[in-house]
Structure formats: structure tokens, C-alpha cells
Short mmCIF file of N, CA, C and O in Angstrom, two decimals:
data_model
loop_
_atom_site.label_atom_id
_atom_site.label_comp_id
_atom_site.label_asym_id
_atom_site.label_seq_id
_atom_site.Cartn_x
_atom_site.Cartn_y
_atom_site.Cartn_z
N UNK A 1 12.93 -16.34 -9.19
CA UNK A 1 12.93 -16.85 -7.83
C UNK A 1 12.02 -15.96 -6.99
O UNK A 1 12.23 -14.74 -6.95
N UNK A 2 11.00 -16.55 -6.30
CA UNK A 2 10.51 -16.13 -5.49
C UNK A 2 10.78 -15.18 -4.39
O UNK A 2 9.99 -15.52 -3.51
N UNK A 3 11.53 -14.08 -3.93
CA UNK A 3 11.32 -13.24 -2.42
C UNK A 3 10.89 -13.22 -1.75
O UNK A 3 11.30 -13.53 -0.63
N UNK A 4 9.84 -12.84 -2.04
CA UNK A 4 8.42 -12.80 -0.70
C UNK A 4 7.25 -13.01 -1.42
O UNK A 4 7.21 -13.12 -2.64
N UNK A 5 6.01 -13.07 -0.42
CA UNK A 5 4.59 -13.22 -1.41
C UNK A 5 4.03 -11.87 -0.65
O UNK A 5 4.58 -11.08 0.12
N UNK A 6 2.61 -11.93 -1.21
CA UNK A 6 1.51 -10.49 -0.26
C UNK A 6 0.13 -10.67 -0.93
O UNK A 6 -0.09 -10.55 -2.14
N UNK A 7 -0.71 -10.95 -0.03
CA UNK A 7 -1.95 -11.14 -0.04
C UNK A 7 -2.51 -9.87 -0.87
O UNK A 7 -3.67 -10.03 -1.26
N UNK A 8 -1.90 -8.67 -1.20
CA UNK A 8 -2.45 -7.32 -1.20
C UNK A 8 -1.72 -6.70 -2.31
O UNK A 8 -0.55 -6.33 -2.19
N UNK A 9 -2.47 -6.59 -3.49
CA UNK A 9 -1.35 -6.08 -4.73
C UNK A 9 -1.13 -4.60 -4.31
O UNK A 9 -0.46 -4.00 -5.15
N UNK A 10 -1.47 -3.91 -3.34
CA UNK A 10 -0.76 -2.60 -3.15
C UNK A 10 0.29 -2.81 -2.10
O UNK A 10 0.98 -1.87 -1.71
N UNK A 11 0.44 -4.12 -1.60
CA UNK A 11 1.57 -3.97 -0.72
C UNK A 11 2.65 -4.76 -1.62
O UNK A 11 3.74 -5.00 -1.09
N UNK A 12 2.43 -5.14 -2.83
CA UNK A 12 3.42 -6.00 -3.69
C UNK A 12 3.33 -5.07 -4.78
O UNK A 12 4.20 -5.37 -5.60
N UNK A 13 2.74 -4.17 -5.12
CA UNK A 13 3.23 -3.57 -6.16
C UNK A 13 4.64 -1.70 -5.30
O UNK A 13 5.67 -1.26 -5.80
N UNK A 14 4.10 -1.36 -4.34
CA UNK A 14 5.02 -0.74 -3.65
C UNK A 14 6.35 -1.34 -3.23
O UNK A 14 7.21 -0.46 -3.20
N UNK A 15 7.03 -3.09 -2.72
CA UNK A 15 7.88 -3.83 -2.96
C UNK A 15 8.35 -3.90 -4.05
O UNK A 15 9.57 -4.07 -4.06
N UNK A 16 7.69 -3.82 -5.32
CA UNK A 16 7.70 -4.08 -6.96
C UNK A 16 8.91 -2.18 -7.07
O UNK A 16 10.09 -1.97 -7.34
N UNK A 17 8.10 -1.56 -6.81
CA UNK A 17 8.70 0.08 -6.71
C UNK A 17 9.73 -0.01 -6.46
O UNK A 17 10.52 -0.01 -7.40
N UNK A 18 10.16 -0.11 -5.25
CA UNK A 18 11.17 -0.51 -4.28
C UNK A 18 12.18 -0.86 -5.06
O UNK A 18 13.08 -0.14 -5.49
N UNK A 19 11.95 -2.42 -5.29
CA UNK A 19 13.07 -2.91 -6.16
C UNK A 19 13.55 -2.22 -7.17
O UNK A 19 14.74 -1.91 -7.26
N UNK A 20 12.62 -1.90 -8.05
CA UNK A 20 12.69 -1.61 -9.04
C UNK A 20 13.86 -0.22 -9.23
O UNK A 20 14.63 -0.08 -10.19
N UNK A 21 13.74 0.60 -8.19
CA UNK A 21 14.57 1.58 -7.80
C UNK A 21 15.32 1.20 -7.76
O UNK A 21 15.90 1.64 -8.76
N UNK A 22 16.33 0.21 -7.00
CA UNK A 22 17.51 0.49 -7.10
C UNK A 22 18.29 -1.05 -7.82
O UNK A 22 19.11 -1.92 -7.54
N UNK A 23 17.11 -0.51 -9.21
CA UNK A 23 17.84 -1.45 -10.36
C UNK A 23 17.39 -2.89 -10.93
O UNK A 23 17.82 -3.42 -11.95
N UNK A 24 16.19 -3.50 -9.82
CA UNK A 24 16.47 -4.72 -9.68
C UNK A 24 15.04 -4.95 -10.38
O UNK A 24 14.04 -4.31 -10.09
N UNK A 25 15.12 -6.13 -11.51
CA UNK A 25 14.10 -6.44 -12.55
C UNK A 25 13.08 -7.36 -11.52
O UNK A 25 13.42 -8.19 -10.67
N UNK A 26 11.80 -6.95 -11.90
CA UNK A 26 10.58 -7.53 -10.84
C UNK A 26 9.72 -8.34 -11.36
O UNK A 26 9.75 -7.96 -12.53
N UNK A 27 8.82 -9.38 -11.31
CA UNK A 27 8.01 -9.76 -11.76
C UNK A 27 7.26 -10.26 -10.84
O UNK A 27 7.68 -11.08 -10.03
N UNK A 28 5.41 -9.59 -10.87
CA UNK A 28 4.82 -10.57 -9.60
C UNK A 28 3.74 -11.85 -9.98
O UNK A 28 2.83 -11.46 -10.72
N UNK A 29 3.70 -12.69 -9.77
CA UNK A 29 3.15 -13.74 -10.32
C UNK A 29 1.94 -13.76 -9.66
O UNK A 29 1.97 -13.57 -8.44
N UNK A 30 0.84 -13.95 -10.24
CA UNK A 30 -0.45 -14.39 -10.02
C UNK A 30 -1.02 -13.09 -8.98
O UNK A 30 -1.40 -13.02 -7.81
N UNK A 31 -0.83 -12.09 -10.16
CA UNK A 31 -1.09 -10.43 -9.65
C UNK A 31 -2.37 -10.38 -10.62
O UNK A 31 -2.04 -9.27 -11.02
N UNK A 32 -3.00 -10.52 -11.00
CA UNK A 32 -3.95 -10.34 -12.58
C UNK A 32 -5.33 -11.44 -11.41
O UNK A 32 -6.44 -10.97 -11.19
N UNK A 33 -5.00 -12.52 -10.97
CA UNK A 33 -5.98 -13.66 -10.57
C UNK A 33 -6.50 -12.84 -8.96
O UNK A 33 -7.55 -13.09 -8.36
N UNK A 34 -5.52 -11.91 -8.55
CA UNK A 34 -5.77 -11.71 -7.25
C UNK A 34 -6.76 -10.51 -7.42
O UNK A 34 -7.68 -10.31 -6.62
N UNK A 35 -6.48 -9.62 -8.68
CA UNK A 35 -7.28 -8.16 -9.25
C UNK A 35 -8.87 -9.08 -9.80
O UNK A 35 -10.06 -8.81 -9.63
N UNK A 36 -8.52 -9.65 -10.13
CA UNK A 36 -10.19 -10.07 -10.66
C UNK A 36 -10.79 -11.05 -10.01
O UNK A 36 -11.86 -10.73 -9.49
N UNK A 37 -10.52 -11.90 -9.89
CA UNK A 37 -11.02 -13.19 -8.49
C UNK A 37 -10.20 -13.07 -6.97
O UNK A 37 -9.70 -14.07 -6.44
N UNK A 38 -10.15 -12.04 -6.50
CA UNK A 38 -9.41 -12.33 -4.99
C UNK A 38 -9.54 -13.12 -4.31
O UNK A 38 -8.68 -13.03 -3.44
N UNK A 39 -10.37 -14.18 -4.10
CA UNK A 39 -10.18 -15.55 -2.68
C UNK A 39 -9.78 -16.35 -3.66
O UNK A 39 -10.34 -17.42 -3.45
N UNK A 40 -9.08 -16.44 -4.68
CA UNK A 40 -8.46 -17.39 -5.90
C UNK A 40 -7.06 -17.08 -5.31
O UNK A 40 -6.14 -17.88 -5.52
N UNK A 41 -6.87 -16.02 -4.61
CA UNK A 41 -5.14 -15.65 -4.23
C UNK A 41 -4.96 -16.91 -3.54
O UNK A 41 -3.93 -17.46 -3.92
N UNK A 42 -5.64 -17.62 -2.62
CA UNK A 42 -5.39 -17.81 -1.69
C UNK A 42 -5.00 -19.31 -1.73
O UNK A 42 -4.32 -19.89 -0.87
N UNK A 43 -5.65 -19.98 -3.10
CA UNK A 43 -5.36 -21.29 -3.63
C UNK A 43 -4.33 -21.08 -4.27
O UNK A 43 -3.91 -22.20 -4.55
N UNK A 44 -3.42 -20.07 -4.82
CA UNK A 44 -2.41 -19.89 -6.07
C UNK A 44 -1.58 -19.75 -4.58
O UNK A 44 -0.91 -20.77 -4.41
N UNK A 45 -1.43 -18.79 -3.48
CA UNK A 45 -0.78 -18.97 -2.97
C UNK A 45 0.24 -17.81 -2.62
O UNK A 45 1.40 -17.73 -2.21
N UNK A 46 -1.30 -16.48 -3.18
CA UNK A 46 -0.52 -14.69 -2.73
C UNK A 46 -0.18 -14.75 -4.02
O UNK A 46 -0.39 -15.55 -4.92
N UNK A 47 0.70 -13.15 -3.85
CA UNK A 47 1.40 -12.69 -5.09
C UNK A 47 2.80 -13.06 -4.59
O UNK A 47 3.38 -12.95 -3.51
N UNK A 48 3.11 -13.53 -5.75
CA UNK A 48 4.80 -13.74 -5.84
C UNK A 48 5.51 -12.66 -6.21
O UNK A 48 5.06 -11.94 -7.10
N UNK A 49 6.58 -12.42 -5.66
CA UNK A 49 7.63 -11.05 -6.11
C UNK A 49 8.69 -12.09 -6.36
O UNK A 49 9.52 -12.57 -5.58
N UNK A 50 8.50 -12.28 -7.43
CA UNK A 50 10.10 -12.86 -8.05
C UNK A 50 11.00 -12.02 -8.82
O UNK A 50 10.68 -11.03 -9.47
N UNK A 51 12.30 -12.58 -8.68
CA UNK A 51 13.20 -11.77 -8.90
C UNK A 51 14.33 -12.76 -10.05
O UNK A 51 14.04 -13.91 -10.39
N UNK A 52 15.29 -12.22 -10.41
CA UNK A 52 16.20 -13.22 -11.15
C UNK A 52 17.03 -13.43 -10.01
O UNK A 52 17.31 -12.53 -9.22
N UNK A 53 17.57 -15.04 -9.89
CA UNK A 53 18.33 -15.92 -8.68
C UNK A 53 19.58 -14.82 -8.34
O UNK A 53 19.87 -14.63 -7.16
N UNK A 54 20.22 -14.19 -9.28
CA UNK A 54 21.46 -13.76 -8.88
C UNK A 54 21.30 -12.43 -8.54
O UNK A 54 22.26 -11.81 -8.07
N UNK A 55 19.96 -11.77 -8.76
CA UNK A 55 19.56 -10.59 -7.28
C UNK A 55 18.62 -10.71 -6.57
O UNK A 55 17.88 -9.76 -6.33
N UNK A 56 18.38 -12.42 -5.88
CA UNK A 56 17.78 -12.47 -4.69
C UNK A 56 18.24 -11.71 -3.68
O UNK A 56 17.94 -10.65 -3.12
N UNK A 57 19.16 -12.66 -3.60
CA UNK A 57 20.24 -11.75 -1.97
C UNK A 57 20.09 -10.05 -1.92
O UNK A 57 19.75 -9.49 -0.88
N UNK A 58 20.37 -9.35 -3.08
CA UNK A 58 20.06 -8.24 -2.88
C UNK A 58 18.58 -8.03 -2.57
O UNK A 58 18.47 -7.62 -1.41
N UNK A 59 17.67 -8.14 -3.04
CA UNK A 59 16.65 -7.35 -3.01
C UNK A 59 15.99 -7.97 -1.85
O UNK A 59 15.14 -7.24 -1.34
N UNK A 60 16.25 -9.63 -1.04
CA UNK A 60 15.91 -9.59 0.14
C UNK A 60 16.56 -8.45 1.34
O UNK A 60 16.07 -8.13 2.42
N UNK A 61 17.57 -8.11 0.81
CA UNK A 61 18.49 -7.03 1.83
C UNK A 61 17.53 -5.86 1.46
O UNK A 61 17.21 -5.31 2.52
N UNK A 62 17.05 -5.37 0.58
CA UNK A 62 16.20 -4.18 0.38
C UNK A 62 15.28 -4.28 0.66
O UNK A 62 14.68 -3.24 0.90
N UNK A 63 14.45 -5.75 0.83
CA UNK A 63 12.87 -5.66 1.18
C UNK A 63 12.91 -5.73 2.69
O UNK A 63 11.97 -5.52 3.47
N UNK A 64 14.46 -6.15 3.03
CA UNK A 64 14.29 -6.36 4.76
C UNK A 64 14.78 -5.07 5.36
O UNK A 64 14.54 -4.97 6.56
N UNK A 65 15.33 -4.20 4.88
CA UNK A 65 15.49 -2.45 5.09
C UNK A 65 14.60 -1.81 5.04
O UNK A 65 14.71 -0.71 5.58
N UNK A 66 13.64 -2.06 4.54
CA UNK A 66 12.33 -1.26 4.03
C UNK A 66 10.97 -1.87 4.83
O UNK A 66 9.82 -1.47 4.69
N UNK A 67 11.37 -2.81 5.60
CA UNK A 67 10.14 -3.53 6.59
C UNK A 67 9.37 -4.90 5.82
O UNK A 67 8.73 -5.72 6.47
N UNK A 68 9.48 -4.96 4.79
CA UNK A 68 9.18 -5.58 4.58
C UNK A 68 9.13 -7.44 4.97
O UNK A 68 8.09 -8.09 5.10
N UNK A 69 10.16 -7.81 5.06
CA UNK A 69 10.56 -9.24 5.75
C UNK A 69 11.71 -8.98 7.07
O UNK A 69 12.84 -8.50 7.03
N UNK A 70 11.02 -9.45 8.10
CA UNK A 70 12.02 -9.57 8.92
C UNK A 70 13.03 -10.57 9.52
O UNK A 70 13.06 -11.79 9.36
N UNK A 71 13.70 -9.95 10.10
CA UNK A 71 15.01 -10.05 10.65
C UNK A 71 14.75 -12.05 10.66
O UNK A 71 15.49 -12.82 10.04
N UNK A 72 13.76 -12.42 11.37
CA UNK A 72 13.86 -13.79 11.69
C UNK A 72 12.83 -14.45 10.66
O UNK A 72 13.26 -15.34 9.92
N UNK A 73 11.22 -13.97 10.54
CA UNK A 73 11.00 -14.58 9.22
C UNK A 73 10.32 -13.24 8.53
O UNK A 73 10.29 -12.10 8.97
N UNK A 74 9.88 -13.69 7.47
CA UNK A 74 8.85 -13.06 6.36
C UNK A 74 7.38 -12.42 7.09
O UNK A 74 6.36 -13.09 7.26
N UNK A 75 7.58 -10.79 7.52
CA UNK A 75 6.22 -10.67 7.81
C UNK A 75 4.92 -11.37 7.08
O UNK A 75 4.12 -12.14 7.61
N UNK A 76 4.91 -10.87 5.59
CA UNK A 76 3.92 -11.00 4.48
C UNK A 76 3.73 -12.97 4.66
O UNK A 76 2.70 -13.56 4.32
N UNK A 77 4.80 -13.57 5.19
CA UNK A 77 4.54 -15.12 5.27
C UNK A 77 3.75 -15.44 6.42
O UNK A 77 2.94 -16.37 6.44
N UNK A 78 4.03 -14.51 7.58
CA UNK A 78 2.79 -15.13 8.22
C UNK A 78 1.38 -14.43 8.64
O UNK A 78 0.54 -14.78 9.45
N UNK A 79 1.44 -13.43 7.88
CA UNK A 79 0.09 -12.83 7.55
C UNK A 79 -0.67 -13.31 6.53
O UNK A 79 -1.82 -12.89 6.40
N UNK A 80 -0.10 -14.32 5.59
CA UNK A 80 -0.36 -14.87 4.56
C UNK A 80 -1.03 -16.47 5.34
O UNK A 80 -2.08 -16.88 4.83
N UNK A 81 -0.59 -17.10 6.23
CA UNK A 81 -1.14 -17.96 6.94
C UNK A 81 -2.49 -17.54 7.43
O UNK A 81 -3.55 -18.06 7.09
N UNK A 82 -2.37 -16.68 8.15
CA UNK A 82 -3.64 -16.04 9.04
C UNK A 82 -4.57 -15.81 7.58
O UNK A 82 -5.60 -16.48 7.44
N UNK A 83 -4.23 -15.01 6.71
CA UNK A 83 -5.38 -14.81 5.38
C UNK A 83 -6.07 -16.24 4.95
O UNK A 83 -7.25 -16.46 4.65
N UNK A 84 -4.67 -17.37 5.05
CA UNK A 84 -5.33 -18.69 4.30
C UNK A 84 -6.48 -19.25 5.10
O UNK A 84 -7.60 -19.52 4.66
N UNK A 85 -5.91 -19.41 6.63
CA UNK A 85 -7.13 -19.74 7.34
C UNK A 85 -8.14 -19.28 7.33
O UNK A 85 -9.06 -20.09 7.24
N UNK A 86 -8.52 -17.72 7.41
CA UNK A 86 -9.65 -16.99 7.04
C UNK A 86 -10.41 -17.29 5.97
O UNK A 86 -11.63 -17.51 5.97
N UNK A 87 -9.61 -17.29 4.98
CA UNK A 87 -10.46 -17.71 3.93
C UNK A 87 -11.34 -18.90 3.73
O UNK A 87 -12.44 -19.05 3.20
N UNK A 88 -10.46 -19.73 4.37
CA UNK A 88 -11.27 -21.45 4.59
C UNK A 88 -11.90 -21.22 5.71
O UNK A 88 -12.52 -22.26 5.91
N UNK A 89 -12.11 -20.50 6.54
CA UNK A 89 -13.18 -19.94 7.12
C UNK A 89 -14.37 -19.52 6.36
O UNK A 89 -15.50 -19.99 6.49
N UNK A 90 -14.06 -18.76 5.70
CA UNK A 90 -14.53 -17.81 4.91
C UNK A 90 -15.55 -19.06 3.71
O UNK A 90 -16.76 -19.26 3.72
N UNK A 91 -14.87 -19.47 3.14
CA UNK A 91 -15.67 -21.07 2.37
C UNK A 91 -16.12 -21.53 2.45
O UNK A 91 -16.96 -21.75 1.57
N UNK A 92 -16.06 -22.41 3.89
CA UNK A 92 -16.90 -22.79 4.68
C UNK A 92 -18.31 -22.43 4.96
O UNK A 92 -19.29 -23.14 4.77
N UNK A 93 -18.29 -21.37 5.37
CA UNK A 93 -19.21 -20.80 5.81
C UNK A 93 -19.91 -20.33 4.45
O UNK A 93 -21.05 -20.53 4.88
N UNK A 94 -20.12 -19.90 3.25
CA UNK A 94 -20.59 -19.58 1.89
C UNK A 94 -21.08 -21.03 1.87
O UNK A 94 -22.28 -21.18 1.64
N UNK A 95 -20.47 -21.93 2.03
CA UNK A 95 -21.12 -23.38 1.72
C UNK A 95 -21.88 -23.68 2.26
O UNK A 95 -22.72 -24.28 1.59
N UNK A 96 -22.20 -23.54 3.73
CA UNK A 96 -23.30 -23.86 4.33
C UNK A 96 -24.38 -22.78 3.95
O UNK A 96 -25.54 -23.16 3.82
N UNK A 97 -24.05 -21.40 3.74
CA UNK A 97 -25.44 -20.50 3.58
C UNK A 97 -26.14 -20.71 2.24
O UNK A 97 -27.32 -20.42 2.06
N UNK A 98 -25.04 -21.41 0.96
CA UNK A 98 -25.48 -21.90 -0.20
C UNK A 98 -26.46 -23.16 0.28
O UNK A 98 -27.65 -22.97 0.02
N UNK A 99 -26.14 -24.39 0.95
CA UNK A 99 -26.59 -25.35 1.30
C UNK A 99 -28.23 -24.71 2.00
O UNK A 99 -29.39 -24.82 1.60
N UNK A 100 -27.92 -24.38 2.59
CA UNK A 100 -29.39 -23.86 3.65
C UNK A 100 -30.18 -23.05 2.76
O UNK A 100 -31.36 -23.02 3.12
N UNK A 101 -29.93 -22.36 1.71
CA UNK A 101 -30.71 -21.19 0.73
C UNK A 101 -31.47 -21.99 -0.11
O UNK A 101 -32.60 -21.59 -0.41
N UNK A 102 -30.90 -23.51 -0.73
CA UNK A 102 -31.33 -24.48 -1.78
C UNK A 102 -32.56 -25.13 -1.11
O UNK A 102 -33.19 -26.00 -1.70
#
């Protein structure tokens, strides 16, 4: 089950730490696509910090002690919005300087 996501494998592998400390088995999904193609994060959809269902609840209580997600929503969720738009910013604009170079 999913926890949280993070545009930034050093801010999901330090969450990964975290957990991992006090016990709790980690896995981050589509951590490998973000290290070698990074604007590929952004179609997969970040790194996933999943967890097994029956220590969600915990380790959201640990990622929300530690700053990570807050009180009302998921920091990393809406910094993860602002990244998506950028990026399709970001696309956009490669497409037209490809277009105009040809």
C-alpha cells in the first residue's frame, strides 16, 4: 500500500530510513525509472513508499512525526502537483525548440 510518494529519491529513501527504524518493511516503487530517466517520474507518478496494509496506519503516524505528511494533507502530494505541472511545462517547451531546430 502506498503512504506517500516524492519526486526526490533522497527525500524517499531518508522516509525509507525512517521506517525502516522502527521496524517497518519498505518498498519504493518506480525508484530505479526516477535514477535513470527522471521526467519519466512524472508519468509513473513519483516514488511510491509502500508499505504492507497492516502497517500503514503506523508508519503514516511516523512519516507525519517526522514532517513528512501533514496534519491536513500530504506535503510530498502537493509538491508533487506543482513538479507535474512543471514538467508539462517543461515538454512543452523541448517540443517547440525540437520543432523550430528541424
Amino acid at each position: 500500500m502506498t503512504v506517500n510518494t516524492f519526486i526526490s529519491n533522497q527525500d524517499a529513501h531518508m522516509a525509507k530510513l525512517l521506517l525502516e527504524k522502527e521496524g517497518i518493511e519498505v518498498f519504493l516503487l518506480h525508484e530505479e525509472i526516477n535514477t535513470v530517466l527522471n521526467f519519466h517520474n512524472v508519468a509513473l507518478g513519483g516514488i511510491q513508499l509502500q508499505v504492507h496494509p497492516d502497517n500503514a496506519a503506523l508508519a503514516k503516524v511516523v512519516l507525519r512525526d517526522a514532517g513528512y505528511i501533514s496534519a491536513k494533507s500530504s506535503r510530498s502530494e502537493i509538491d508533487f502537483k506543482k513538479f507535474l505541472l512543471y514538467g508539462l511545462v517543461l515538454a512543452v517547451l523541448i517540443a517547440v525548440l525540437v520543432y523550430f531546430m528541424e
